[in-house]
Amino acid sequence: MLTVNHVTKTYGNFTALEDITLEFSQGLYALLAPNGAGKTTLIKMLTTLIFPTRGEILLDGDEIIALDETYREKIGYLPQEFGYYKNHSPRQFLSYLAALKGLDKREAARKTDELLELVSLADVRDKKMRKFSGGMIQRVGIAQALQNDPRILILDEPTAGLDPKERVRFRNLISSLSKNRIVIMSTHIVSDIETVANQVVMFKDHKLLANNTPAKICKQLEGKVFETDDITAIDFAHMQLTERNEDGHTIVRFATDSARGAEIGRPVTPNLEDVFLYIYRDEAWI
Amino acid sequence: MKKLLCSPTLLGLIVACLLTNTFFSTIVLGSADYSSYVGNVAETAGIRVNDEFQNQLALLQEPKESPESYFLEYLRKDTNGLSNLYETFEASSIAKSEIAAYGITGDVARLLEEKCEALQASVDAKAKSGEALDLYLAGFTTHEHNALVFIWRMFALEGALIGVLMVLLLIGYEQNNRTAALVFSLRKGRRLMSAKLLAAMAVGLASFVLVWFASMAIYLALHPYLIHIWHSSVSSAFHIVFDSFVFRPFLTWDSFSLFEYAFAQLGISIGIVLSVMLLGFFIGMLIKNNYLAFFIFLVTVMVLYILPPTLASIGQIEMSSYVINHNPVRLWWMQEYWFTEGTRQYLWPRFETIGVASSLLVLSLLALLGYRHFWRKDLA
Ligand SMILES: Nc1ncnc2c1ncn2[C@@H]1O[C@H](COP(=O)(O)OP(=O)(O)OP(=O)(O)O)[C@@H](O)[C@H]1O
Ligand SMILES: [Mg+2]
């Protein structure tokens, strides 16, 4: 069990995260928050790249900073953005990283081939990475994070740059990996996690806002989300969510506290995206 | 990681150093002709100015009005009646002259005197061995030797520069490739830095030694006569360090032939190069940006250079200035005095050895502290 205990992180006099308390046990945790909310900051603390200004992070009761290498050998980490040695092939790059992870050489070589297969890079495993597309690099990163079969897998926007096919594959992969380990991933892309996340963690104003199952999080908007094809007819306080086109009509989703929502719109089941937009609105109720 | 060290950057640096050194090897010498002549005479007559040597010299003949005839004349004059300088020399005279010339008082004066008194044993040994009678490069022009020191000082400078660049290049490598977040989260990620220091030290040292030997080979090819006096003592009576106030023969604690002296120089230079690399590592551990780190390094070097004289001029904290004067930068600057008593700037015997040893010690500790700091530093 990984415990974040009243952790605050400040950069100079800017507070990136304040008094965060979280507990991670088996399953997939999604950090869902807008840009600049502090997701990467939390993740960097979980990977010991940076250290909490206040508070502590514990693995089974032991401070991860003190555990040092015994902690680091248990994690797999995909940074939000990472560089690579341009003249290396994925295989060379992974074997270099395996050495730094202290993995057995032969075992690591076998695992590397397996992982490159998994992320569909087997046919380019000996090509120089300088010619790779962003999505291919990202997949090398994913493979790398899995090398040591980590007990804690930490992924910072892993789906950025992946095409729909890879994205689905990845979602399935993560879902199955989270059966027997802690997976923590940050994302903005609601559809990546909506169906697979066990817990959704949200930050607002650099504080923890929610840490709950997707269903429960959606529940807070229950009865408040509607759809209409005539948004101009609304004359009460509401918040516009998403639009979509259907048979030439523009159908608009909106949220409102007003009891009159149902008069104009038809009630729909709120989804995570609605909640995201609702929570991180610019306080712009029209 | 080691592969990266065979980078074009390193090769480029080494070639640049060799070219620079070749250039300086050609222009430094002003009076190479006479030295060359002396060297050639030494080949037949030997390097010890004794009766045998005088007989050989008397037999020599050069064409009238030729430059060689003048050189021969000089050489006869120079070596005629050459006395064993150290039989009558009193080492304490060096301290006495300095104390009088610079109005030195108190503890400093006392320590200077003690230092020079300790040197008397070396003087007596040299008197017995008669090495003052070695030909060396003869005559008043014996400043050739300083050309060598000048060259060596260049080598050390280049070695230190290459070394520091290697260190900073290697420890900034993850930052430059933006692999820091990835690499330093790995189990042995942060430990990589110590491996890098060792790799940089090994490569830096190898480059320095390579440059040193290659440049020496070039120098000797350009000045082949040096080979003939290779075994001449550097404490020859001809080898006087010019000083307006003090009669300062090149009086080493231990006796060195020019050959041995070259290697002793190399040894101390290696110590200085390593010290400076440790300093670079320390700074690199504290400062993330490569260029800034190098800039800070240059500033630190500057400070180390001007701090001791500045402290000394303040007066109050005089003793500390003498201690800090053992820093690698000052040692490098004082290269021509290595293995001698080291002028009034140094109060204790064998300043170069003490200096290099303590620099290595202090900077190793600093490097360790820097490494410790890095271990607990926000890296991304
Ligand atoms: N090294 C730093 N120094 C100062 N401020 C920083 C530093 N790193 C991050 N911040 C600030 O901390 C806040 C949180 O940043 P963080 O990268 O954690 O956000 P994020 O949730 O990951 O955003 P994104 O979705 O864009 O990746 C931001 O306002 C950012 O400007
Ligand atoms: Mg981020």
XYZ file of C-alpha atoms and ligand atoms in Angstrom:
698
model
C 0.000 0.000 0.000
C 1.276 3.380 -1.072
C 0.291 6.233 1.164
C 0.575 9.937 0.482
C 0.431 11.633 3.840
C -0.354 15.350 4.051
C 2.031 16.169 1.259
C 2.654 19.744 0.226
C 4.979 20.778 -2.572
C 6.013 24.342 -3.134
C 8.258 25.831 -5.785
C 9.631 28.982 -4.214
C 6.503 30.652 -2.916
C 4.220 28.944 -5.421
C 2.261 26.067 -3.951
C 1.823 23.362 -6.579
C 0.101 20.905 -4.257
C -1.252 21.450 -0.797
C -1.896 18.936 1.937
C -2.634 15.952 -0.286
C -3.580 12.720 1.430
C -4.179 9.639 -0.693
C -3.991 5.913 -0.451
C -3.208 3.583 -3.285
C -3.764 -0.129 -3.136
C -4.253 -2.516 -6.044
C -6.081 -1.109 -9.036
C -6.024 1.677 -11.572
C -5.985 5.208 -10.245
C -6.587 7.994 -12.694
C -5.357 11.479 -11.919
C -7.810 13.622 -13.808
C -7.257 17.360 -13.673
C -6.643 20.267 -16.021
C -3.249 21.526 -17.157
C -1.124 22.883 -14.379
C -3.182 21.248 -11.639
C -0.202 19.396 -10.212
C -0.547 15.888 -11.595
C 3.041 15.709 -12.794
C 4.195 17.225 -9.536
C 2.538 14.450 -7.553
C 3.919 11.836 -9.905
C 7.444 13.163 -9.634
C 7.183 12.908 -5.885
C 5.937 9.346 -6.206
C 8.987 8.554 -8.339
C 11.409 10.341 -5.959
C 12.490 12.755 -8.658
C 11.447 15.577 -6.400
C 10.819 15.620 -2.690
C 7.794 16.843 -0.714
C 8.195 20.184 0.973
C 6.032 18.872 3.801
C 4.467 15.511 4.506
C 5.638 12.060 3.561
C 5.021 9.236 1.155
C 5.030 5.729 2.566
C 5.176 2.294 1.036
C 3.758 -0.236 3.474
C 4.553 2.192 6.245
C 8.122 2.986 5.245
C 9.146 6.342 3.919
C 10.015 5.940 0.239
C 12.945 8.345 0.453
C 14.514 6.203 3.129
C 13.734 3.003 1.213
C 15.659 4.532 -1.671
C 16.672 1.799 -4.101
C 14.389 -0.808 -2.582
C 11.535 1.502 -3.444
C 12.809 2.527 -6.861
C 13.243 -1.031 -7.994
C 9.536 -1.562 -7.432
C 8.302 1.217 -9.643
C 7.905 1.593 -13.370
C 7.606 5.133 -14.617
C 6.687 6.770 -17.864
C 7.471 10.498 -17.706
C 5.133 12.982 -19.333
C 7.885 13.895 -21.712
C 11.184 12.196 -21.949
C 14.230 12.386 -24.113
C 16.065 9.475 -25.571
C 19.462 8.910 -27.074
C 18.812 9.584 -30.717
C 21.346 7.118 -32.015
C 20.037 4.257 -29.964
C 17.606 1.661 -31.188
C 14.710 0.784 -28.876
C 16.551 -2.366 -27.973
C 19.782 -0.582 -27.044
C 17.866 2.051 -25.153
C 15.914 -0.522 -23.188
C 18.990 -2.562 -22.402
C 20.748 0.561 -21.132
C 17.792 1.345 -18.897
C 17.639 -2.271 -17.759
C 21.253 -1.985 -16.631
C 20.390 1.104 -14.616
C 17.474 -0.760 -13.119
C 19.947 -3.411 -12.061
C 18.164 -6.160 -13.977
C 19.810 -9.365 -14.968
C 21.196 -8.938 -18.447
C 19.901 -12.055 -20.123
C 16.537 -11.910 -18.454
C 16.227 -8.250 -19.466
C 17.041 -9.012 -23.100
C 14.301 -11.618 -23.240
C 11.839 -9.291 -21.542
C 12.774 -6.451 -23.886
C 11.841 -8.456 -26.968
C 8.603 -9.488 -25.355
C 7.703 -5.916 -24.455
C 8.565 -4.512 -27.854
C 6.234 -7.120 -29.262
C 3.579 -5.987 -26.819
C 3.762 -2.354 -27.913
C 3.936 -3.389 -31.593
C 7.466 -2.207 -32.155
C 9.035 -5.583 -32.805
C 9.738 -4.835 -36.461
C 11.605 -1.597 -35.716
C 13.405 -2.739 -32.594
C 16.833 -2.283 -34.164
C 16.109 0.972 -35.976
C 17.521 4.216 -34.686
C 15.008 6.105 -32.612
C 15.778 9.450 -34.232
C 13.428 8.481 -37.054
C 10.564 7.503 -34.775
C 7.249 9.312 -34.571
C 6.008 10.733 -31.286
C 3.624 7.834 -30.759
C 6.371 5.282 -31.358
C 8.605 6.969 -28.813
C 5.719 6.947 -26.378
C 5.375 3.205 -26.878
C 9.073 2.711 -26.211
C 8.420 4.615 -23.001
C 5.558 2.330 -22.074
C 7.670 -0.759 -22.744
C 10.426 0.689 -20.617
C 8.112 1.232 -17.668
C 7.150 -2.432 -17.685
C 10.681 -3.821 -17.843
C 11.057 -4.628 -14.185
C 7.500 -5.952 -13.832
C 6.847 -3.140 -11.363
C 4.609 -3.457 -8.375
C 3.742 0.205 -8.812
C 3.278 1.504 -12.319
C 3.228 5.264 -12.680
C 2.293 6.752 -16.025
C 2.176 10.449 -16.820
C -0.173 10.957 -19.755
C 0.673 7.645 -21.340
C -1.837 7.925 -24.161
C -0.587 11.252 -25.481
C 0.290 10.774 -29.129
C -1.134 7.290 -29.521
C -3.431 6.514 -32.420
C -6.906 5.127 -31.662
C -5.864 1.540 -32.248
C -2.880 1.767 -29.911
C -4.963 3.671 -27.453
C -7.472 0.841 -27.206
C -4.707 -1.740 -26.945
C -3.117 0.322 -24.246
C -6.361 0.675 -22.343
C -6.825 -3.071 -22.345
C -3.228 -3.627 -21.330
C -3.472 -1.215 -18.404
C -6.748 -2.675 -17.346
C -5.271 -6.148 -17.132
C -2.063 -4.938 -15.501
C -4.021 -3.198 -12.774
C -5.480 -6.486 -11.619
C -2.474 -7.264 -9.486
C -0.610 -4.021 -8.953
C -0.975 -0.322 -8.314
C -1.319 1.639 -11.528
C -1.352 5.398 -11.269
C -1.864 7.354 -14.440
C -2.553 10.948 -15.204
C -4.568 12.035 -18.164
C -6.865 14.669 -19.562
C -8.560 12.252 -21.839
C -11.662 11.121 -20.068
C -12.440 8.284 -22.433
C -9.079 6.674 -21.630
C -10.127 5.970 -18.098
C -13.872 6.202 -17.893
C -14.412 2.497 -18.264
C -11.238 1.109 -16.738
C -10.321 3.282 -13.757
C -11.113 1.957 -10.317
C -10.582 5.310 -8.700
C -10.509 8.834 -10.085
C -8.432 11.425 -8.272
C -9.148 15.072 -8.958
C -7.366 18.238 -7.873
C -8.689 21.729 -7.740
C -6.902 24.841 -6.580
C -3.913 22.603 -5.869
C -5.883 20.666 -3.292
C -7.405 17.238 -3.442
C -10.983 17.502 -4.646
C -12.155 13.969 -5.168
C -10.901 10.431 -4.825
C -13.651 8.097 -5.731
C -14.940 5.546 -8.234
C -16.041 6.957 -11.589
C -19.626 5.996 -10.870
C -19.714 7.818 -7.571
C -18.061 10.842 -9.068
C -20.640 10.951 -11.816
C -23.352 10.579 -9.286
C -22.845 14.058 -7.918
C -24.283 15.433 -11.147
C -27.131 13.002 -11.321
C -30.372 14.697 -12.306
C -28.534 17.832 -13.308
C -27.459 17.017 -16.842
C -29.744 17.382 -19.816
C -29.688 17.453 -23.560
C -31.520 19.859 -25.826
C -31.469 20.921 -29.453
C -32.636 24.434 -28.657
C -30.157 25.910 -26.213
C -31.448 29.449 -26.829
C -34.682 28.514 -25.089
C -32.969 28.260 -21.717
C -33.603 31.308 -19.591
C -32.274 30.049 -16.271
C -28.772 29.615 -14.862
C -27.058 26.712 -16.595
C -23.720 25.576 -17.860
C -23.158 24.424 -21.385
C -21.200 21.166 -21.615
C -20.622 19.444 -24.940
C -22.176 19.713 -28.346
C -22.699 17.083 -30.949
C -24.321 16.874 -34.334
C -27.171 14.498 -34.963
C -29.245 14.479 -38.130
C -28.280 18.054 -38.888
C -29.291 19.274 -35.436
C -26.842 20.537 -32.902
C -27.551 18.813 -29.679
C -26.198 20.509 -26.590
C -25.625 19.011 -23.188
C -25.994 21.306 -20.253
C -25.969 21.164 -16.502
C -28.171 23.123 -14.197
C -29.329 23.223 -10.602
C -32.647 24.588 -11.697
C -35.673 22.357 -11.429
C -36.710 23.618 -14.836
C -33.915 21.745 -16.586
C -36.245 18.933 -17.417
C -38.808 21.261 -18.975
C -36.486 22.125 -21.812
C -34.024 19.273 -21.957
C -34.229 15.570 -21.656
C -32.384 14.123 -18.678
C -29.305 12.058 -19.421
C -26.893 10.065 -17.292
C -23.920 12.233 -16.433
C -20.540 10.948 -17.581
C -17.032 11.754 -16.393
C -16.575 14.343 -19.082
C -19.619 16.231 -17.841
C -18.229 16.165 -14.349
C -14.813 17.327 -15.522
C -16.283 20.267 -17.408
C -18.604 21.043 -14.577
C -15.946 20.979 -11.887
C -13.351 22.912 -13.812
C -15.708 25.503 -15.262
C -14.507 29.072 -15.310
C -17.337 29.914 -12.949
C -19.238 31.005 -16.012
C -22.833 30.270 -15.360
C -24.810 32.113 -17.926
C 28.446 5.417 -21.198
C 32.115 4.957 -21.915
C 31.408 4.844 -25.631
C 30.213 8.401 -25.431
C 33.620 9.476 -24.290
C 35.160 8.637 -27.612
C 33.037 11.480 -28.861
C 34.272 13.855 -31.562
C 34.297 16.581 -28.927
C 37.063 14.901 -26.989
C 39.097 14.073 -30.054
C 38.671 17.628 -31.266
C 39.870 18.987 -27.952
C 42.919 16.766 -27.938
C 43.881 17.740 -31.461
C 43.363 21.405 -30.624
C 45.676 21.027 -27.621
C 48.359 19.339 -29.668
C 48.231 22.088 -32.277
C 48.416 24.778 -29.624
C 51.324 23.057 -27.963
C 53.192 22.657 -31.209
C 52.711 26.324 -31.873
C 54.037 27.322 -28.473
C 56.900 24.863 -28.750
C 58.170 26.755 -31.767
C 57.886 30.334 -30.606
C 58.934 30.192 -26.999
C 62.612 29.853 -27.500
C 64.654 32.937 -28.127
C 68.193 31.629 -27.814
C 67.813 28.125 -29.072
C 71.017 28.358 -31.128
C 73.341 28.608 -28.179
C 71.402 25.958 -26.252
C 71.547 23.756 -29.246
C 75.296 24.238 -29.410
C 75.678 23.488 -25.713
C 73.628 20.360 -26.129
C 75.836 19.188 -28.946
C 78.965 19.807 -26.913
C 77.418 17.865 -24.043
C 77.001 14.949 -26.368
C 80.772 14.618 -26.733
C 82.130 16.272 -23.600
C 79.560 15.045 -21.076
C 77.307 16.979 -18.775
C 79.597 17.402 -15.799
C 81.906 20.407 -15.957
C 85.187 18.875 -14.759
C 88.762 18.585 -15.986
C 87.783 15.996 -18.546
C 85.107 18.368 -19.873
C 87.556 21.282 -20.001
C 90.038 19.157 -21.942
C 87.411 18.206 -24.478
C 86.317 21.803 -24.747
C 89.911 22.928 -25.305
C 90.215 20.499 -28.207
C 87.124 21.875 -29.932
C 87.590 24.134 -32.894
C 85.033 26.061 -34.889
C 85.450 27.933 -38.191
C 86.536 31.518 -37.643
C 83.795 34.166 -37.524
C 81.103 31.487 -37.617
C 78.316 31.689 -35.006
C 79.671 28.458 -33.562
C 82.981 30.090 -32.809
C 81.199 32.681 -30.697
C 79.173 30.028 -28.966
C 82.330 28.099 -28.185
C 83.880 31.224 -26.800
C 80.839 31.853 -24.597
C 80.818 28.309 -23.414
C 84.487 28.431 -22.462
C 83.885 31.625 -20.565
C 80.780 30.256 -18.860
C 82.344 27.043 -17.720
C 85.743 28.411 -16.850
C 86.273 28.264 -13.133
C 82.719 27.139 -12.467
C 82.498 26.548 -8.754
C 80.445 24.086 -6.772
C 77.869 26.696 -5.810
C 76.335 24.722 -2.973
C 79.564 24.275 -1.062
C 79.294 27.824 0.164
C 75.619 28.493 -0.231
C 73.448 29.134 2.780
C 69.806 28.324 2.217
C 68.753 30.743 4.925
C 70.075 33.549 2.766
C 66.972 33.184 0.622
C 64.685 33.832 3.558
C 66.917 36.599 4.865
C 66.914 38.430 1.543
C 63.146 38.139 1.222
C 62.515 39.270 4.777
C 64.746 42.267 4.254
C 63.422 43.123 0.800
C 59.744 42.886 1.663
C 59.887 43.958 5.290
C 58.399 40.677 6.492
C 57.961 40.309 10.252
C 56.448 38.093 12.898
C 55.374 34.510 12.447
C 55.648 34.668 8.694
C 59.297 35.692 8.913
C 59.966 32.982 11.454
C 58.324 30.302 9.325
C 60.169 31.485 6.222
C 63.454 31.164 8.079
C 62.555 27.748 9.394
C 61.596 26.598 5.943
C 64.903 27.721 4.455
C 66.899 26.273 7.310
C 65.297 22.937 6.579
C 66.488 23.320 3.020
C 70.110 23.449 4.141
C 70.234 19.644 4.257
C 69.471 19.575 0.542
C 72.142 22.179 -0.065
C 74.695 20.044 1.754
C 73.671 16.977 -0.212
C 74.011 18.881 -3.441
C 77.416 20.192 -2.355
C 78.544 16.627 -1.885
C 77.118 15.354 -5.168
C 78.570 18.314 -7.025
C 75.504 18.624 -9.182
C 75.947 22.376 -9.325
C 78.733 21.558 -11.752
C 76.336 20.058 -14.250
C 76.348 21.754 -17.605
C 72.602 22.026 -17.948
C 72.153 24.622 -20.701
C 75.121 26.639 -19.482
C 75.514 30.346 -19.375
C 73.204 33.062 -18.401
C 70.695 31.933 -20.957
C 69.599 28.990 -18.907
C 66.114 30.301 -19.026
C 65.392 27.645 -21.640
C 64.315 25.639 -18.754
C 61.568 28.089 -18.026
C 60.372 27.612 -21.550
C 59.814 24.012 -20.586
C 57.965 25.065 -17.476
C 55.887 27.407 -19.565
C 55.020 24.542 -21.849
C 54.181 22.308 -18.911
C 51.967 24.958 -17.469
C 50.099 25.034 -20.761
C 49.739 21.270 -20.701
C 48.306 21.321 -17.206
C 45.906 24.081 -18.168
C 44.716 22.123 -21.170
C 44.439 18.918 -19.167
C 42.354 20.670 -16.532
C 40.117 22.238 -19.150
C 39.559 18.990 -21.008
C 38.928 17.252 -17.715
C 36.368 19.742 -16.467
C 34.589 19.766 -19.803
C 34.448 15.980 -19.698
C 33.012 16.046 -16.200
C 30.396 18.673 -16.982
C 29.532 17.102 -20.309
C 28.956 13.754 -18.706
C 26.986 14.891 -15.707
C 24.912 17.252 -17.836
C 24.244 14.514 -20.333
C 20.821 13.511 -19.049
C 19.775 17.115 -18.831
C 20.843 17.772 -22.398
C 19.086 14.698 -23.717
C 16.081 15.346 -21.486
C 16.431 11.833 -20.175
C 16.805 13.081 -16.601
C 13.235 12.275 -15.536
C 13.543 8.780 -16.887
C 17.052 7.929 -15.789
C 17.029 9.374 -12.291
C 13.851 7.578 -11.328
C 15.545 4.250 -11.948
C 16.948 2.158 -9.183
C 20.563 3.053 -9.825
C 19.747 6.301 -11.565
C 21.281 8.763 -9.203
C 24.206 6.493 -8.573
C 25.078 7.003 -12.217
C 26.728 10.277 -11.248
C 29.534 8.636 -9.328
C 30.140 6.272 -12.235
C 30.258 9.281 -14.482
C 32.766 11.033 -12.282
C 35.022 7.998 -12.346
C 34.634 7.620 -16.095
C 35.325 11.313 -16.644
C 38.367 11.156 -14.370
C 39.744 8.147 -16.186
C 39.195 9.659 -19.596
C 40.314 13.135 -18.538
C 43.471 11.721 -17.034
C 44.195 9.552 -20.045
C 43.693 12.522 -22.353
C 45.988 14.657 -20.263
C 48.742 12.078 -20.149
C 48.344 11.493 -23.864
C 48.525 15.197 -24.654
C 51.463 15.582 -22.302
C 53.556 12.838 -23.874
C 52.623 13.703 -27.429
C 53.388 17.361 -26.859
C 56.673 16.523 -25.143
C 57.588 14.398 -28.141
C 56.853 17.311 -30.428
C 58.827 19.647 -28.202
C 61.811 17.366 -28.107
C 61.642 16.881 -31.850
C 61.836 20.633 -32.244
C 64.567 20.955 -29.618
C 66.538 17.750 -29.878
C 69.578 19.113 -28.016
C 67.624 18.747 -24.764
C 68.156 15.013 -25.031
C 71.887 15.497 -24.491
C 71.428 17.281 -21.198
C 68.525 15.077 -20.158
C 70.528 13.707 -17.230
C 71.882 17.020 -16.108
C 70.744 18.086 -12.659
C 68.163 20.847 -12.594
C 70.052 22.327 -9.659
C 72.971 23.231 -11.869
C 74.801 26.406 -10.909
C 73.660 27.719 -14.276
C 70.068 27.369 -13.320
C 69.197 30.527 -11.490
C 65.670 31.835 -11.132
C 65.676 35.542 -11.814
C 64.524 37.602 -8.907
C 65.237 41.269 -8.364
C 65.902 40.958 -4.657
C 66.997 37.443 -4.024
C 69.793 35.292 -5.343
C 67.691 32.251 -6.012
C 69.378 29.200 -7.464
C 66.992 26.492 -8.597
C 67.382 24.641 -5.352
C 65.189 21.555 -5.133
C 64.496 19.610 -1.967
C 65.403 16.410 -3.741
C 67.901 16.175 -6.550
C 66.360 15.764 -9.977
C 67.872 15.305 -13.377
C 65.957 17.150 -16.058
C 64.465 13.805 -17.015
C 63.264 13.057 -13.504
C 62.117 16.616 -13.095
C 59.876 16.274 -16.156
C 58.140 13.282 -14.650
C 57.860 14.903 -11.249
C 56.190 17.820 -13.019
C 53.838 15.427 -14.736
C 52.963 13.829 -11.416
C 52.046 17.076 -9.701
C 50.225 18.233 -12.832
C 48.102 15.093 -12.753
C 47.185 15.890 -9.168
C 46.162 19.379 -10.177
C 44.142 18.190 -13.153
C 42.289 15.700 -10.942
C 41.677 18.330 -8.267
C 40.200 20.689 -10.793
C 37.982 17.925 -12.168
C 36.688 17.250 -8.666
C 35.956 20.941 -8.329
C 34.051 20.835 -11.609
C 32.090 17.833 -10.383
C 31.199 19.592 -7.146
C 29.903 22.608 -9.033
C 28.108 20.409 -11.552
C 26.317 18.612 -8.730
C 24.941 21.872 -7.402
C 24.087 23.564 -10.665
C 21.855 21.950 -13.226
C 22.594 24.124 -16.224
C 25.788 23.081 -17.963
C 26.799 26.489 -19.209
C 26.044 28.154 -15.928
C 28.051 25.462 -14.153
C 31.030 26.085 -16.405
C 30.720 29.801 -15.872
C 30.601 29.336 -12.094
C 33.604 27.080 -12.413
C 35.546 29.813 -14.206
C 34.537 32.326 -11.568
C 35.649 29.940 -8.831
C 39.004 29.508 -10.521
C 39.354 33.259 -10.704
C 38.483 33.619 -7.035
C 40.974 30.913 -6.069
C 43.573 32.812 -8.030
C 43.034 36.249 -6.548
C 41.864 35.321 -3.068
C 45.223 34.562 -1.435
C 46.970 37.795 -2.478
C 43.846 39.753 -1.589
C 43.658 38.177 1.842
C 47.344 38.771 2.332
C 46.939 42.440 1.520
C 44.200 42.804 4.098
C 46.784 41.776 6.634
C 44.617 40.613 9.495
C 43.969 37.143 8.176
C 47.412 36.718 6.753
C 47.970 33.131 7.857
C 44.821 31.940 6.108
C 46.034 33.424 2.848
C 49.137 31.248 3.064
C 47.003 28.208 3.617
C 44.612 28.998 0.777
C 47.593 29.665 -1.428
C 47.931 25.882 -1.651
C 44.820 25.698 -3.822
C 45.266 24.014 -7.204
C 44.931 27.220 -9.185
C 47.701 28.986 -7.289
C 49.817 25.853 -7.394
C 49.402 25.760 -11.137
C 50.437 29.375 -11.366
C 53.543 28.718 -9.295
C 54.538 25.765 -11.445
C 58.067 27.043 -12.080
C 58.813 26.949 -8.346
C 57.613 23.414 -7.755
C 60.073 21.262 -5.800
C 61.943 24.341 -4.559
C 61.221 26.262 -1.369
C 58.571 28.167 -3.280
C 59.386 31.822 -2.534
C 57.927 33.884 0.272
C 54.458 32.863 -0.882
C 54.818 29.542 0.873
C 55.770 29.087 4.498
C 56.147 25.341 4.644
C 58.488 22.943 2.828
C 57.370 21.051 -0.294
C 54.410 23.261 -0.971
C 53.534 21.515 -4.225
C 53.212 18.114 -2.606
C 51.326 19.410 0.412
C 49.191 21.509 -1.883
C 48.258 18.744 -4.275
C 47.602 16.247 -1.497
C 45.414 18.613 0.486
C 43.643 19.861 -2.642
C 42.796 16.312 -3.606
C 41.595 15.597 -0.098
C 39.499 18.729 0.312
C 38.003 18.528 -3.159
C 37.224 14.831 -2.796
C 35.281 15.710 0.325
C 33.511 18.509 -1.512
C 32.732 16.179 -4.406
C 31.284 13.721 -1.918
C 29.172 16.459 -0.350
C 28.002 17.531 -3.783
C 27.062 13.959 -4.565
C 25.188 13.682 -1.278
C 23.350 16.873 -2.099
C 22.493 15.574 -5.552
C 21.042 12.483 -3.966
C 18.443 14.595 -2.201
C 17.870 17.203 -4.849
C 14.762 17.913 -6.913
C 15.827 16.835 -10.341
C 13.017 17.610 -12.679
N 10.134 23.228 -11.372
C 9.073 24.041 -11.218
N 9.256 25.299 -10.744
C 8.204 26.123 -10.569
N 6.940 25.800 -10.845
C 6.684 24.584 -11.315
C 7.734 23.637 -11.528
N 7.191 22.498 -12.003
C 5.870 22.726 -12.087
N 5.565 23.964 -11.663
C 4.220 24.545 -11.573
O 3.425 23.694 -10.789
C 2.122 23.608 -11.306
C 1.744 22.170 -11.510
O 2.508 21.637 -12.568
P 2.352 20.140 -13.063
O 3.376 19.923 -14.101
O 2.378 19.257 -11.882
O 0.905 20.174 -13.725
P 0.165 19.021 -14.505
O -1.080 18.779 -13.764
O 1.044 17.869 -14.722
O -0.144 19.750 -15.876
P -0.210 19.137 -17.361
O -1.556 18.589 -17.512
O -0.012 20.311 -18.218
O 0.860 18.132 -17.485
C 2.104 24.402 -12.599
O 1.479 25.653 -12.344
C 3.543 24.613 -12.920
O 3.731 25.879 -13.506
Mg 1.742 16.924 -16.321
